[in-house]
């Protein structure tokens, strides 16, 4: 079984797959033939996450809206990093808050909240959840 990258999200998937299990996009390759047309069920994109709803849950169980609220309201404490599983970044944010009285992290949290609100769900997922870096800002 060989693995190929998904042309849409870049995740490694089975070369025989016709649909990516991560981003649910149809895959066209020489082994599976042409891409089948999407099934129209009254709503072109099936999941709320794919419809880019703000508080829709990602496949990892997190949502962009709640993370953005954490960044706006509790960005000084780095709660948004703890929420997405980046505990090292959360601890760094807490330490910077202690040494700067919270001014730097408050501004960064506010800016980060705005960025999260303006991104699509897929962009947010790639940048914050799937990114292996310690501090995804």
Coordinates of N, CA and C in Angstrom, one line a residue:
X1 N 0.8 -1.2 0.0 CA 0.0 0.0 0.0 C 0.9 1.2 0.0
X2 N 0.8 2.0 -1.0 CA 1.6 3.2 -1.1 C 0.8 4.4 -0.7
X3 N 1.5 5.4 -0.2 CA 0.8 6.6 0.3 C 1.2 7.8 -0.6
X4 N 0.2 8.7 -0.8 CA 0.4 9.9 -1.6 C -0.1 11.1 -0.8
X5 N 0.4 12.3 -1.1 CA -0.2 13.5 -0.4 C -1.5 13.9 -1.1
X6 N -2.4 14.3 -0.3 CA -3.7 14.8 -0.8 C -3.4 16.2 -1.5
X7 N -3.9 16.4 -2.7 CA -3.6 17.6 -3.4 C -4.2 18.9 -2.7
X8 N -5.2 18.7 -1.9 CA -5.9 19.8 -1.2 C -5.3 20.2 0.1
X9 N -5.1 19.1 1.0 CA -4.6 19.4 2.4 C -3.2 19.0 2.6
X10 N -2.7 18.1 1.8 CA -1.3 17.7 1.9 C -1.1 16.5 2.9
X11 N -2.1 16.0 3.5 CA -2.0 14.8 4.4 C -1.7 13.6 3.6
X12 N -1.0 12.6 4.2 CA -0.7 11.4 3.5 C -1.9 10.5 3.5
X13 N -2.3 10.0 2.3 CA -3.4 9.1 2.2 C -3.1 7.9 1.3
X14 N -3.9 6.9 1.4 CA -3.7 5.7 0.5 C -3.9 6.1 -0.9
X15 N -3.0 5.5 -1.8 CA -3.0 5.8 -3.2 C -4.3 5.3 -3.9
X16 N -5.0 4.4 -3.3 CA -6.2 3.9 -3.9 C -7.5 4.7 -3.4
X17 N -7.3 5.7 -2.6 CA -8.4 6.4 -2.0 C -9.1 7.3 -3.1
X18 N -10.4 7.4 -3.1 CA -11.1 8.3 -4.0 C -11.5 9.6 -3.3
X19 N -11.4 9.6 -2.0 CA -11.8 10.7 -1.2 C -10.8 10.8 0.0
X20 N -10.3 12.0 0.3 CA -9.4 12.3 1.4 C -10.2 12.2 2.7
X21 N -9.7 11.3 3.7 CA -10.4 11.2 4.9 C -10.2 12.5 5.8
X22 N -9.3 13.3 5.5 CA -9.0 14.5 6.4 C -9.8 15.7 5.9
X23 N -9.7 16.0 4.6 CA -10.4 17.2 4.1 C -11.7 16.9 3.3
X24 N -11.9 15.6 3.1 CA -13.0 15.1 2.3 C -13.1 15.5 0.9
X25 N -12.0 15.9 0.3 CA -12.0 16.3 -1.1 C -11.9 15.0 -2.0
X26 N -12.4 15.1 -3.2 CA -12.3 14.0 -4.1 C -10.9 13.9 -4.7
X27 N -10.4 12.7 -4.9 CA -9.0 12.6 -5.4 C -9.1 12.0 -6.8
X28 N -8.3 12.6 -7.7 CA -8.2 12.1 -9.0 C -6.8 11.5 -9.2
X29 N -6.7 10.3 -9.6 CA -5.4 9.7 -10.0 C -5.6 8.7 -11.0
X30 N -4.5 8.2 -11.6 CA -4.6 7.3 -12.7 C -5.2 5.9 -12.3
X31 N -5.1 5.6 -11.0 CA -5.6 4.3 -10.6 C -7.1 4.3 -10.3
X32 N -7.6 5.4 -9.9 CA -9.1 5.4 -9.5 C -9.9 6.0 -10.6
X33 N -9.3 6.5 -11.7 CA -10.1 7.1 -12.8 C -10.5 8.5 -12.5
X34 N -11.5 9.0 -13.2 CA -11.9 10.4 -13.0 C -12.6 10.7 -11.7
X35 N -12.5 11.9 -11.3 CA -13.1 12.3 -10.0 C -14.7 12.2 -10.1
X36 N -15.3 11.5 -9.2 CA -16.8 11.4 -9.3 C -17.4 12.8 -8.9
X37 N -18.5 13.1 -9.4 CA -19.1 14.4 -9.0 C -19.6 14.4 -7.6
X38 N -19.6 15.5 -6.9 CA -20.1 15.5 -5.6 C -21.6 15.3 -5.5
X39 N -22.0 14.6 -4.5 CA -23.4 14.3 -4.3 C -24.1 15.6 -3.7
X40 N -25.2 16.0 -4.3 CA -25.9 17.2 -3.8 C -27.0 16.7 -2.9
X41 N -26.9 17.1 -1.7 CA -28.0 16.7 -0.7 C -28.7 17.9 -0.2
X42 N -28.8 19.0 -0.9 CA -29.4 20.2 -0.5 C -28.4 21.1 0.2
X43 N -27.3 20.6 0.5 CA -26.2 21.4 1.1 C -24.9 20.9 0.5
X44 N -24.3 21.7 -0.4 CA -23.1 21.2 -1.1 C -22.0 20.7 -0.2
X45 N -21.7 21.4 0.8 CA -20.7 20.9 1.8 C -21.4 20.2 2.9
X46 N -21.0 19.0 3.3 CA -21.7 18.2 4.2 C -21.6 18.7 5.7
X47 N -20.4 19.0 6.1 CA -20.2 19.3 7.5 C -20.2 20.8 7.8
X48 N -20.6 21.2 9.0 CA -20.5 22.6 9.3 C -19.1 23.2 9.3
X49 N -18.1 22.3 9.6 CA -16.7 22.8 9.5 C -16.3 23.1 8.0
X50 N -16.8 22.3 7.1 CA -16.5 22.6 5.7 C -17.3 23.8 5.2
X51 N -18.4 24.1 5.8 CA -19.2 25.3 5.5 C -18.6 26.5 6.1
X52 N -17.5 26.4 6.8 CA -16.8 27.5 7.4 C -17.6 28.2 8.5
X53 N -18.4 27.4 9.3 CA -19.1 28.0 10.4 C -18.1 28.3 11.5
X54 N -18.3 29.4 12.2 CA -17.3 29.9 13.2 C -17.2 28.9 14.3
X55 N -18.3 28.4 14.9 CA -18.2 27.5 16.0 C -18.3 26.0 15.7
X56 N -18.0 25.7 14.4 CA -18.0 24.3 14.0 C -16.8 23.5 14.5
X57 N -17.0 22.3 14.9 CA -15.9 21.5 15.5 C -15.1 20.9 14.3
X58 N -13.7 21.0 14.5 CA -12.8 20.5 13.6 C -12.7 19.0 13.8
X59 N -12.1 18.2 12.9 CA -11.9 16.8 13.1 C -11.2 16.5 14.4
X60 N -10.4 17.4 14.9 CA -9.7 17.2 16.2 C -10.5 17.5 17.4
X61 N -11.7 18.0 17.2 CA -12.6 18.3 18.3 C -12.5 19.8 18.9
X62 N -11.8 20.6 18.1 CA -11.6 22.0 18.5 C -12.4 22.9 17.6
X63 N -12.7 24.1 18.0 CA -13.3 25.1 17.1 C -12.7 26.4 17.1
X64 N -12.7 27.1 15.9 CA -12.1 28.3 15.7 C -12.7 29.5 16.5
X65 N -14.0 29.5 16.6 CA -14.7 30.6 17.3 C -14.3 30.6 18.8
X66 N -14.3 29.5 19.5 CA -14.0 29.4 20.9 C -12.5 29.8 21.1
X67 N -11.7 29.3 20.2 CA -10.2 29.7 20.3 C -10.0 31.2 20.1
X68 N -10.8 31.8 19.2 CA -10.7 33.2 19.0 C -11.2 34.0 20.2
X69 N -12.2 33.5 20.8 CA -12.7 34.1 22.1 C -11.7 34.0 23.2
X70 N -11.1 32.8 23.3 CA -10.0 32.7 24.3 C -8.9 33.7 24.1
X71 N -8.5 33.9 22.8 CA -7.5 34.8 22.4 C -7.9 36.2 22.8
X72 N -9.1 36.6 22.5 CA -9.6 38.0 22.9 C -9.6 38.2 24.4
X73 N -10.3 37.3 25.1 CA -10.6 37.5 26.5 C -9.5 37.0 27.4
X74 N -8.8 35.9 27.1 CA -7.8 35.4 28.0 C -6.5 35.2 27.3
X75 N -6.3 36.0 26.3 CA -5.0 35.9 25.5 C -3.8 36.3 26.4
X76 N -4.0 37.1 27.4 CA -2.9 37.4 28.3 C -2.3 36.2 29.0
X77 N -3.2 35.2 29.3 CA -2.8 34.0 30.0 C -2.4 32.9 29.0
X78 N -2.6 33.1 27.7 CA -2.3 32.0 26.8 C -3.3 30.9 26.8
X79 N -4.5 31.1 27.2 CA -5.5 30.0 27.3 C -5.8 29.4 25.9
X80 N -5.7 30.2 24.8 CA -6.0 29.7 23.5 C -4.9 28.6 23.1
X81 N -3.7 28.8 23.6 CA -2.7 27.7 23.3 C -2.9 26.4 24.1
X82 N -3.4 26.6 25.3 CA -3.7 25.4 26.1 C -4.9 24.7 25.4
X83 N -5.9 25.4 24.9 CA -7.0 24.9 24.3 C -6.7 24.0 23.0
X84 N -5.8 24.5 22.2 CA -5.4 23.8 21.0 C -4.3 22.7 21.2
X85 N -3.9 22.6 22.5 CA -2.9 21.6 22.8 C -1.5 22.0 22.7
X86 N -1.2 23.2 22.6 CA 0.2 23.8 22.5 C 0.6 24.3 23.9
X87 N 0.8 23.3 24.8 CA 1.1 23.7 26.2 C 2.4 24.5 26.4
X88 N 3.4 24.2 25.6 CA 4.6 24.9 25.7 C 4.4 26.4 25.4
X89 N 3.7 26.6 24.4 CA 3.4 28.0 24.0 C 2.5 28.7 25.1
X90 N 1.6 28.0 25.7 CA 0.8 28.5 26.8 C 1.7 28.9 28.0
X91 N 2.6 28.1 28.3 CA 3.6 28.3 29.4 C 4.4 29.5 29.1
X92 N 4.9 29.6 27.9 CA 5.8 30.8 27.5 C 4.9 32.0 27.6
X93 N 3.7 32.0 27.1 CA 2.8 33.2 27.2 C 2.6 33.6 28.7
X94 N 2.4 32.6 29.5 CA 2.3 32.9 31.0 C 3.5 33.6 31.5
X95 N 4.7 33.1 31.2 CA 5.9 33.7 31.7 C 6.2 35.1 31.1
X96 N 5.8 35.3 29.9 CA 6.0 36.6 29.3 C 5.0 37.6 30.0
X97 N 3.8 37.1 30.3 CA 2.8 37.9 31.0 C 3.4 38.3 32.4
X98 N 4.0 37.4 33.1 CA 4.6 37.7 34.4 C 5.7 38.7 34.4
X99 N 6.5 38.6 33.3 CA 7.6 39.6 33.3 C 7.3 40.9 32.6
X100 N 6.2 41.0 31.9 CA 5.9 42.3 31.2 C 4.6 42.9 31.7
X101 N 4.0 42.3 32.8 CA 2.8 42.8 33.4 C 1.6 42.6 32.4
X102 N 1.7 41.8 31.4 CA 0.6 41.4 30.5 C 0.4 42.3 29.3
X103 N 1.2 43.4 29.2 CA 0.9 44.3 28.1 C 1.2 43.7 26.7
X104 N 2.3 43.0 26.6 CA 2.7 42.4 25.3 C 1.8 41.3 25.0
X105 N 1.5 40.4 25.9 CA 0.6 39.3 25.6 C -0.9 39.7 25.3
X106 N -1.3 40.8 26.0 CA -2.6 41.3 25.7 C -2.8 41.8 24.3
X107 N -1.8 42.5 23.8 CA -1.8 43.0 22.4 C -1.8 41.8 21.5
X108 N -0.8 40.9 21.7 CA -0.7 39.7 20.8 C -2.0 38.9 20.8
X109 N -2.6 38.7 22.0 CA -3.8 37.9 22.0 C -4.9 38.6 21.2
X110 N -5.0 39.9 21.3 CA -6.1 40.6 20.6 C -5.8 40.5 19.1
X111 N -4.6 40.7 18.6 CA -4.3 40.5 17.2 C -4.5 39.1 16.7
X112 N -4.1 38.2 17.6 CA -4.3 36.8 17.2 C -5.8 36.4 17.1
X113 N -6.6 37.0 18.0 CA -8.1 36.7 17.9 C -8.6 37.3 16.6
X114 N -8.2 38.4 16.2 CA -8.6 39.0 14.9 C -8.2 38.1 13.7
X115 N -7.0 37.6 13.8 CA -6.5 36.8 12.7 C -7.3 35.5 12.6
X116 N -7.6 34.9 13.8 CA -8.4 33.7 13.8 C -9.8 33.9 13.3
X117 N -10.4 35.1 13.5 CA -11.8 35.3 13.0 C -11.8 35.6 11.5
X118 N -10.7 36.0 11.0 CA -10.7 36.3 9.5 C -10.2 35.1 8.7
X119 N -9.7 34.1 9.3 CA -9.3 32.9 8.6 C -10.4 31.9 8.3
X120 N -10.3 31.1 7.3 CA -11.2 30.0 7.1 C -10.9 28.9 8.1
X121 N -11.9 28.0 8.3 CA -11.6 26.9 9.2 C -10.4 26.0 8.8
X122 N -10.3 25.8 7.5 CA -9.2 25.0 7.0 C -7.8 25.7 7.3
X123 N -7.8 27.0 7.0 CA -6.5 27.8 7.3 C -6.2 27.7 8.8
X124 N -7.2 27.9 9.6 CA -7.0 27.9 11.0 C -6.5 26.5 11.5
X125 N -7.1 25.5 11.0 CA -6.7 24.1 11.3 C -5.3 23.8 10.9
X126 N -4.9 24.2 9.7 CA -3.5 24.0 9.2 C -2.5 24.8 10.1
X127 N -2.9 26.1 10.4 CA -2.0 27.0 11.1 C -1.8 26.6 12.6
X128 N -2.9 26.3 13.2 CA -2.8 26.1 14.7 C -2.9 24.7 15.1
X129 N -3.7 23.8 14.5 CA -3.8 22.5 15.0 C -2.8 21.5 14.4
X130 N -2.6 21.6 13.1 CA -1.8 20.6 12.4 C -0.3 21.1 12.3
X131 N 0.0 22.3 12.6 CA 1.3 22.9 12.6 C 2.1 22.3 13.8
X132 N 3.3 21.7 13.5 CA 4.1 21.0 14.6 C 4.9 22.0 15.4
X133 N 4.9 23.3 15.0 CA 5.7 24.3 15.7 C 5.2 24.5 17.1
X134 N 6.1 24.9 18.0 CA 5.7 25.1 19.4 C 4.8 26.4 19.6
X135 N 5.1 27.4 18.8 CA 4.4 28.7 19.0 C 3.8 29.1 17.7
X136 N 2.6 28.6 17.4 CA 2.0 28.9 16.0 C 1.3 30.3 15.9
X137 N 2.1 31.3 15.9 CA 1.6 32.7 15.7 C 1.9 33.3 14.4

